[in-house]
Short mmCIF file of C-alpha atoms and ligand atoms in Angstrom, two decimals:
data_model
loop_
_atom_site.label_atom_id
_atom_site.label_comp_id
_atom_site.label_asym_id
_atom_site.label_seq_id
_atom_site.Cartn_x
_atom_site.Cartn_y
_atom_site.Cartn_z
CA MET A 1 11.90 17.89 -3.39
CA SER A 2 12.89 14.40 -3.62
CA GLN A 3 13.28 12.13 -5.60
CA VAL A 4 10.91 9.16 -5.30
CA PRO A 5 12.09 5.87 -7.76
CA SER A 6 9.66 4.18 -8.82
CA ILE A 7 9.72 0.50 -9.86
CA THR A 8 7.76 -1.30 -13.26
CA LEU A 9 4.41 -3.37 -12.58
CA ASN A 10 4.29 -7.17 -14.29
CA ASP A 11 2.20 -5.38 -16.45
CA GLY A 12 4.43 -3.19 -17.64
CA TRP A 13 2.77 -0.14 -15.45
CA THR A 14 5.22 2.35 -13.06
CA MET A 15 4.30 3.07 -9.93
CA PRO A 16 6.19 5.55 -7.26
CA GLN A 17 8.38 3.01 -4.75
CA LEU A 18 7.04 5.28 -1.74
CA GLY A 19 3.64 6.61 -1.24
CA TYR A 20 1.21 8.68 1.36
CA GLY A 21 -1.54 6.74 3.17
CA VAL A 22 -4.17 7.75 4.16
CA TYR A 23 -6.11 5.27 6.33
CA GLN A 24 -7.01 7.25 9.77
CA VAL A 25 -7.41 10.25 8.97
CA PRO A 26 -10.08 11.67 9.19
CA PRO A 27 -12.73 12.86 5.94
CA GLU A 28 -12.71 15.94 6.78
CA GLU A 29 -8.69 16.79 7.55
CA ALA A 30 -8.35 14.47 4.13
CA ALA A 31 -8.26 17.37 1.53
CA ASP A 32 -4.94 19.52 3.60
CA SER A 33 -2.98 16.14 3.84
CA VAL A 34 -3.02 15.04 1.41
CA ARG A 35 -2.36 18.86 -0.59
CA THR A 36 0.81 18.62 1.28
CA ALA A 37 2.18 15.11 1.07
CA ILE A 38 2.02 16.24 -2.89
CA GLU A 39 4.19 19.83 -2.07
CA ALA A 40 5.95 17.63 -0.13
CA GLY A 41 6.80 15.58 -4.24
CA TYR A 42 4.46 12.79 -2.72
CA ARG A 43 2.40 11.60 -5.92
CA SER A 44 1.11 7.68 -5.32
CA ILE A 45 -1.54 8.37 -2.72
CA ASP A 46 -3.38 5.04 -0.61
CA THR A 47 -7.02 5.15 -0.09
CA ALA A 48 -9.40 2.94 0.65
CA ALA A 49 -13.81 2.82 0.14
CA LEU A 50 -13.04 1.39 3.38
CA TYR A 51 -11.09 4.86 5.07
CA GLY A 52 -14.26 6.88 4.18
CA ASN A 53 -11.69 9.69 2.80
CA GLU A 54 -12.28 9.06 -1.20
CA GLU A 55 -14.54 12.58 -1.65
CA GLY A 56 -11.60 14.35 0.27
CA VAL A 57 -8.30 12.46 -1.61
CA GLY A 58 -9.62 13.59 -4.83
CA LYS A 59 -10.45 17.15 -3.85
CA ALA A 60 -6.48 17.46 -3.32
CA ILE A 61 -5.99 15.86 -6.87
CA ALA A 62 -8.26 18.19 -7.79
CA GLU A 63 -7.04 21.16 -6.90
CA CYS A 64 -3.06 20.48 -6.10
CA GLY A 65 -2.01 21.32 -9.80
CA VAL A 66 -0.39 18.46 -10.75
CA ALA A 67 -1.19 16.45 -14.21
CA ARG A 68 -3.34 13.78 -13.30
CA GLU A 69 -0.72 11.11 -15.12
CA ASP A 70 2.18 12.20 -12.41
CA LEU A 71 0.09 10.52 -9.39
CA PHE A 72 -0.84 7.32 -8.10
CA ILE A 73 -3.80 7.23 -6.28
CA THR A 74 -4.89 3.52 -5.42
CA THR A 75 -8.46 3.04 -3.32
CA LYS A 76 -9.74 -0.57 -2.20
CA LEU A 77 -13.05 -2.68 -2.75
CA TRP A 78 -14.58 -3.59 0.45
CA ASN A 79 -15.46 -6.47 1.62
CA ASP A 80 -19.15 -6.40 2.24
CA ARG A 81 -18.77 -5.43 -1.17
CA GLN A 82 -17.59 -8.56 -3.57
CA GLY A 83 -18.95 -10.42 -5.38
CA TYR A 84 -19.13 -9.49 -9.31
CA ASP A 85 -21.62 -7.65 -9.99
CA GLU A 86 -21.63 -5.52 -6.60
CA ALA A 87 -17.57 -5.24 -7.26
CA LEU A 88 -17.90 -3.37 -9.98
CA ARG A 89 -21.43 -1.75 -7.99
CA ALA A 90 -17.81 -0.59 -5.54
CA PHE A 91 -15.99 0.35 -8.15
CA ASP A 92 -17.97 3.23 -9.38
CA GLU A 93 -19.15 4.71 -5.86
CA SER A 94 -14.59 4.92 -5.17
CA ILE A 95 -14.32 6.13 -8.69
CA GLY A 96 -17.33 7.70 -8.30
CA LYS A 97 -16.43 10.51 -4.98
CA LEU A 98 -12.59 11.05 -6.53
CA GLY A 99 -13.88 12.21 -9.15
CA LEU A 100 -11.88 9.98 -11.31
CA GLU A 101 -11.42 9.12 -15.30
CA TYR A 102 -9.79 5.91 -13.99
CA VAL A 103 -7.51 4.44 -10.43
CA ASP A 104 -3.87 3.40 -11.27
CA LEU A 105 -4.79 0.80 -8.48
CA TYR A 106 -7.03 -1.54 -7.46
CA LEU A 107 -6.72 -3.83 -4.98
CA ILE A 108 -9.02 -6.88 -3.07
CA HIS A 109 -9.11 -5.07 0.65
CA TRP A 110 -8.32 -8.44 2.58
CA PRO A 111 -9.37 -12.20 0.73
CA ALA A 112 -12.19 -13.33 3.37
CA PRO A 113 -11.74 -16.17 2.25
CA GLY A 114 -15.38 -17.67 4.86
CA GLN A 115 -16.96 -15.80 2.62
CA ASP A 116 -15.95 -17.44 -0.81
CA LEU A 117 -15.77 -14.45 -2.95
CA TYR A 118 -12.34 -13.38 -4.12
CA VAL A 119 -12.80 -15.23 -7.55
CA PRO A 120 -16.54 -13.59 -8.60
CA THR A 121 -14.23 -10.38 -7.78
CA TRP A 122 -10.98 -10.47 -9.22
CA LYS A 123 -13.08 -11.53 -12.50
CA ALA A 124 -14.66 -8.25 -12.74
CA PHE A 125 -10.94 -6.84 -11.35
CA GLU A 126 -10.37 -8.53 -14.84
CA LYS A 127 -13.39 -5.91 -16.80
CA LEU A 128 -12.62 -3.11 -14.57
CA ARG A 129 -8.89 -3.17 -16.47
CA ALA A 130 -10.27 -4.92 -19.78
CA ASP A 131 -11.96 -1.33 -19.28
CA GLY A 132 -9.26 0.47 -18.94
CA ARG A 133 -10.25 2.00 -15.85
CA VAL A 134 -8.21 1.03 -13.69
CA ARG A 135 -4.62 0.63 -15.06
CA SER A 136 -3.16 -1.78 -12.50
CA ILE A 137 -5.26 -4.29 -10.24
CA GLY A 138 -3.81 -6.63 -7.64
CA VAL A 139 -5.01 -7.19 -4.30
CA SER A 140 -4.64 -6.42 -0.54
CA ASN A 141 -3.54 -9.35 2.88
CA PHE A 142 -3.54 -12.24 0.76
CA GLN A 143 -1.39 -15.30 1.56
CA ILE A 144 -0.33 -18.12 -0.84
CA PRO A 145 -2.69 -20.04 -1.13
CA HIS A 146 -5.14 -17.33 -2.30
CA LEU A 147 -2.47 -15.69 -4.68
CA ARG A 148 -2.33 -19.53 -5.89
CA ARG A 149 -5.88 -20.13 -6.30
CA LEU A 150 -6.51 -17.26 -8.45
CA PHE A 151 -3.33 -18.29 -10.43
CA GLU A 152 -4.85 -21.17 -11.66
CA GLU A 153 -8.95 -19.72 -11.63
CA THR A 154 -8.18 -16.71 -13.83
CA ASP A 155 -5.83 -14.83 -16.40
CA VAL A 156 -4.56 -12.03 -14.83
CA MET A 157 -1.77 -12.39 -12.22
CA PRO A 158 -1.91 -9.22 -9.74
CA ALA A 159 0.37 -7.02 -9.91
CA LEU A 160 0.94 -5.75 -6.47
CA ASN A 161 0.02 -7.54 -2.92
CA GLN A 162 -0.08 -4.78 0.22
CA ILE A 163 0.83 -6.24 3.62
CA GLU A 164 1.26 -5.60 6.48
CA LEU A 165 5.29 -5.56 7.28
CA HIS A 166 8.03 -4.12 9.36
CA PRO A 167 10.34 -4.69 10.77
CA ASN A 168 8.83 -7.31 13.14
CA LEU A 169 7.08 -8.91 10.91
CA GLN A 170 8.67 -9.72 7.80
CA GLN A 171 6.94 -11.76 5.51
CA GLY A 172 10.03 -13.54 4.36
CA ASP A 173 8.16 -16.44 2.73
CA LEU A 174 5.15 -13.79 1.14
CA ARG A 175 7.76 -11.60 -0.05
CA SER A 176 9.93 -14.91 -1.74
CA PHE A 177 6.90 -16.12 -3.32
CA HIS A 178 5.87 -12.21 -4.96
CA HIS A 179 9.29 -12.68 -6.06
CA GLU A 180 9.20 -15.82 -8.19
CA HIS A 181 5.29 -14.57 -9.44
CA ASP A 182 6.47 -10.99 -9.61
CA ILE A 183 4.17 -9.63 -7.81
CA ALA A 184 5.33 -6.04 -6.17
CA THR A 185 5.63 -5.96 -2.27
CA GLU A 186 4.01 -3.16 -0.57
CA ALA A 187 3.74 -2.59 2.71
CA TRP A 188 1.20 -2.05 5.32
CA SER A 189 2.21 0.37 8.91
CA PRO A 190 4.90 0.33 7.58
CA LEU A 191 6.42 1.76 10.71
CA GLY A 192 4.13 -0.32 12.77
CA GLN A 193 2.12 2.19 12.68
CA GLY A 194 4.97 4.15 14.76
CA LYS A 195 3.67 2.32 19.11
CA GLY A 196 6.66 0.94 20.05
CA LEU A 197 8.60 0.12 17.31
CA LEU A 198 9.92 3.16 16.61
CA ASP A 199 10.88 3.67 20.73
CA ASP A 200 13.33 0.36 19.98
CA GLY A 201 17.37 1.07 20.69
CA THR A 202 18.38 -0.53 18.04
CA LEU A 203 16.71 1.30 16.05
CA GLY A 204 17.48 4.99 18.18
CA ASN A 205 21.16 4.10 17.36
CA LEU A 206 21.31 3.53 13.97
CA ALA A 207 19.23 7.31 13.64
CA GLN A 208 22.28 8.30 15.56
CA LYS A 209 24.56 6.82 13.73
CA TYR A 210 22.71 8.54 10.42
CA ASP A 211 21.68 11.83 12.02
CA LYS A 212 17.91 10.38 10.18
CA SER A 213 14.85 9.29 13.20
CA PRO A 214 14.30 5.46 12.87
CA ALA A 215 10.77 6.16 11.24
CA GLN A 216 13.44 7.20 8.37
CA ILE A 217 15.64 4.32 9.32
CA VAL A 218 12.44 1.58 8.93
CA LEU A 219 11.24 3.75 5.59
CA ARG A 220 15.12 3.42 4.46
CA TRP A 221 15.34 -0.33 5.41
CA HIS A 222 12.05 -0.32 3.07
CA LEU A 223 12.78 0.92 0.31
CA GLN A 224 16.07 -1.41 0.07
CA LEU A 225 14.94 -5.00 0.46
CA GLY A 226 12.34 -3.39 -2.74
CA ASN A 227 9.08 -3.12 -0.55
CA VAL A 228 6.79 0.55 -1.81
CA VAL A 229 5.44 1.72 1.47
CA ILE A 230 2.69 3.94 1.77
CA PRO A 231 3.60 5.63 5.58
CA LYS A 232 1.12 7.66 7.31
CA SER A 233 0.90 11.02 9.35
CA VAL A 234 -1.06 13.87 9.21
CA THR A 235 2.00 15.31 10.93
CA PRO A 236 3.97 18.06 7.47
CA SER A 237 7.14 17.41 8.76
CA ARG A 238 6.66 14.48 9.57
CA ILE A 239 4.35 14.01 6.04
CA ARG A 240 7.54 15.80 4.88
CA ASP A 241 10.22 13.81 6.97
CA ASN A 242 9.13 10.61 5.74
CA ILE A 243 9.60 11.29 2.36
CA ASN A 244 12.84 12.95 3.02
CA VAL A 245 14.95 9.21 2.98
CA PHE A 246 16.95 8.67 -0.96
CA ASP A 247 20.34 11.18 0.47
CA PHE A 248 21.49 8.18 2.92
CA GLU A 249 21.91 4.03 1.98
CA LEU A 250 22.44 2.18 5.13
CA ALA A 251 24.93 -0.79 4.95
CA ASP A 252 24.09 -3.84 4.61
CA ASP A 253 25.08 -5.24 8.30
CA ASP A 254 22.52 -2.01 9.97
CA LEU A 255 20.06 -4.28 7.28
CA ALA A 256 21.39 -6.83 8.83
CA VAL A 257 20.82 -5.42 12.76
CA ILE A 258 16.60 -4.55 11.50
CA ALA A 259 15.66 -8.14 10.50
CA ALA A 260 17.29 -9.14 13.89
CA LEU A 261 14.36 -6.93 14.59
CA GLU A 262 11.35 -9.88 13.58
CA THR A 263 9.11 -11.07 16.50
CA GLY A 264 6.40 -12.30 13.80
CA LYS A 265 3.22 -9.81 15.79
CA ARG A 266 0.95 -8.65 14.07
CA VAL A 267 -0.92 -5.43 14.67
CA GLY A 268 -3.45 -5.44 12.15
CA PRO A 269 -5.58 -9.07 11.64
CA ASP A 270 -5.28 -12.18 11.26
CA PRO A 271 -6.24 -11.83 7.01
CA ASP A 272 -7.32 -15.71 6.93
CA VAL A 273 -9.89 -14.84 9.76
CA LEU A 274 -10.60 -11.25 8.56
CA GLY A 275 -14.73 -10.23 6.75
CA ALA A 276 -15.00 -14.02 6.91
P1 LIG B 1 1.90 3.30 9.56
O1 LIG B 1 3.23 2.68 10.04
O2 LIG B 1 2.11 4.03 8.75
O3 LIG B 1 2.19 4.10 11.29
C1 LIG B 1 1.01 5.24 11.22
C2 LIG B 1 1.88 6.65 12.65
O4 LIG B 1 2.73 6.16 12.23
C3 LIG B 1 1.40 7.67 13.07
O5 LIG B 1 -0.26 7.63 12.88
C4 LIG B 1 1.73 8.38 13.74
O6 LIG B 1 1.19 8.17 15.06
C5 LIG B 1 3.40 7.39 13.09
N1 LIG B 1 3.60 8.31 12.59
C6 LIG B 1 4.19 8.55 11.21
N2 LIG B 1 5.51 9.01 10.72
C7 LIG B 1 6.12 9.56 12.46
C8 LIG B 1 7.44 10.29 12.21
N3 LIG B 1 7.56 10.11 10.89
N4 LIG B 1 8.26 9.67 12.98
C9 LIG B 1 7.51 8.94 14.37
N5 LIG B 1 6.15 9.14 14.63
C10 LIG B 1 5.74 8.39 12.67
O7 LIG B 1 0.69 3.28 9.86
P2 LIG B 1 -0.40 2.78 9.18
O8 LIG B 1 -1.63 4.40 9.00
O9 LIG B 1 -1.70 1.14 9.82
O10 LIG B 1 -0.16 2.05 7.72
C11 LIG B 1 -0.10 3.63 6.66
C12 LIG B 1 -0.76 3.14 5.21
O11 LIG B 1 -1.15 2.13 5.42
C13 LIG B 1 -2.27 3.90 6.08
O12 LIG B 1 -2.29 4.47 5.44
C14 LIG B 1 -3.05 2.97 4.93
O13 LIG B 1 -3.16 3.77 3.47
C15 LIG B 1 -2.16 1.55 4.65
N6 LIG B 1 -3.43 0.17 5.22
C16 LIG B 1 -3.36 -0.22 5.15
C17 LIG B 1 -3.69 -2.04 5.68
C18 LIG B 1 -4.77 -2.53 4.22
O14 LIG B 1 -5.37 -3.44 4.88
N7 LIG B 1 -4.18 -2.66 2.78
C19 LIG B 1 -4.11 -1.75 7.03
C20 LIG B 1 -3.57 -1.12 7.41
C21 LIG B 1 -2.74 0.33 6.61
#
């Protein structure tokens, strides 16, 4: 069984540095996939109201035989539920589908700045945290100006920002900002969704050198940078491979080789535009 290190968040709670993401895992497959992941050693699961599979995730949690306190469950509030009262209602729905008493981490999925509701939404998150229904509260896809606004207008700092991050989009400015403010960086699409990135010849060469797959090389790069990662796969052998990344270390010059893969190209939407 692999040993996934934990990181400590700015509110004192800890979370595994590597977890299992379930975006695009069909609802009817979610329970089996999450069960496979838990059997492989994953203890952190990343879902969202948008993914439509919170019930399947909840079923796997209920049936997996691992104690609730040994699991770390993240879900997210979708854009059309922003606003103070609406966010509280949406949380009730999510936690009901998951069948849980509390979630470990609740995230605002996108800032949706055109709606201009993320400040009252965050105040609802602060209440959920104060009520003990959520342990840590965080955001996703927030840019520096959105984070600054939360600092100015609300009381609790986000514990974490989950952002698109992979070797083609390394998010240097946001990562430095997070570091300065003690906000954890969580990488979504850590493998660049597989397409293109994992076929890169540079990664292929490193994979040969370390006797690992390109996906394992990329995940190791994230971990050595200090990112939290949540790779997704529905293929059991890949689910297992993606957590088998704690028995090797990339040399500094190989980290530099991967750093040279930056293109600035997103695989997902622009956070300043989506959900407006
Ligand atoms: P990812 O980078 O994890 O890539 C997943 C794809 O890579 C798989 O579908 C498969 O095609 C391929 N892959 C996975 N393991 C592989 C392996 N070992 N070898 C070869 N190919 C492999 O992309 P993702 O699913 O977009 O992101 C991961 C998680 O991040 C999601 O499941 C979700 O939980 C989260 N996410 C969050 C947001 C957000 O807005 N907050 C957006 C997208 C994803």
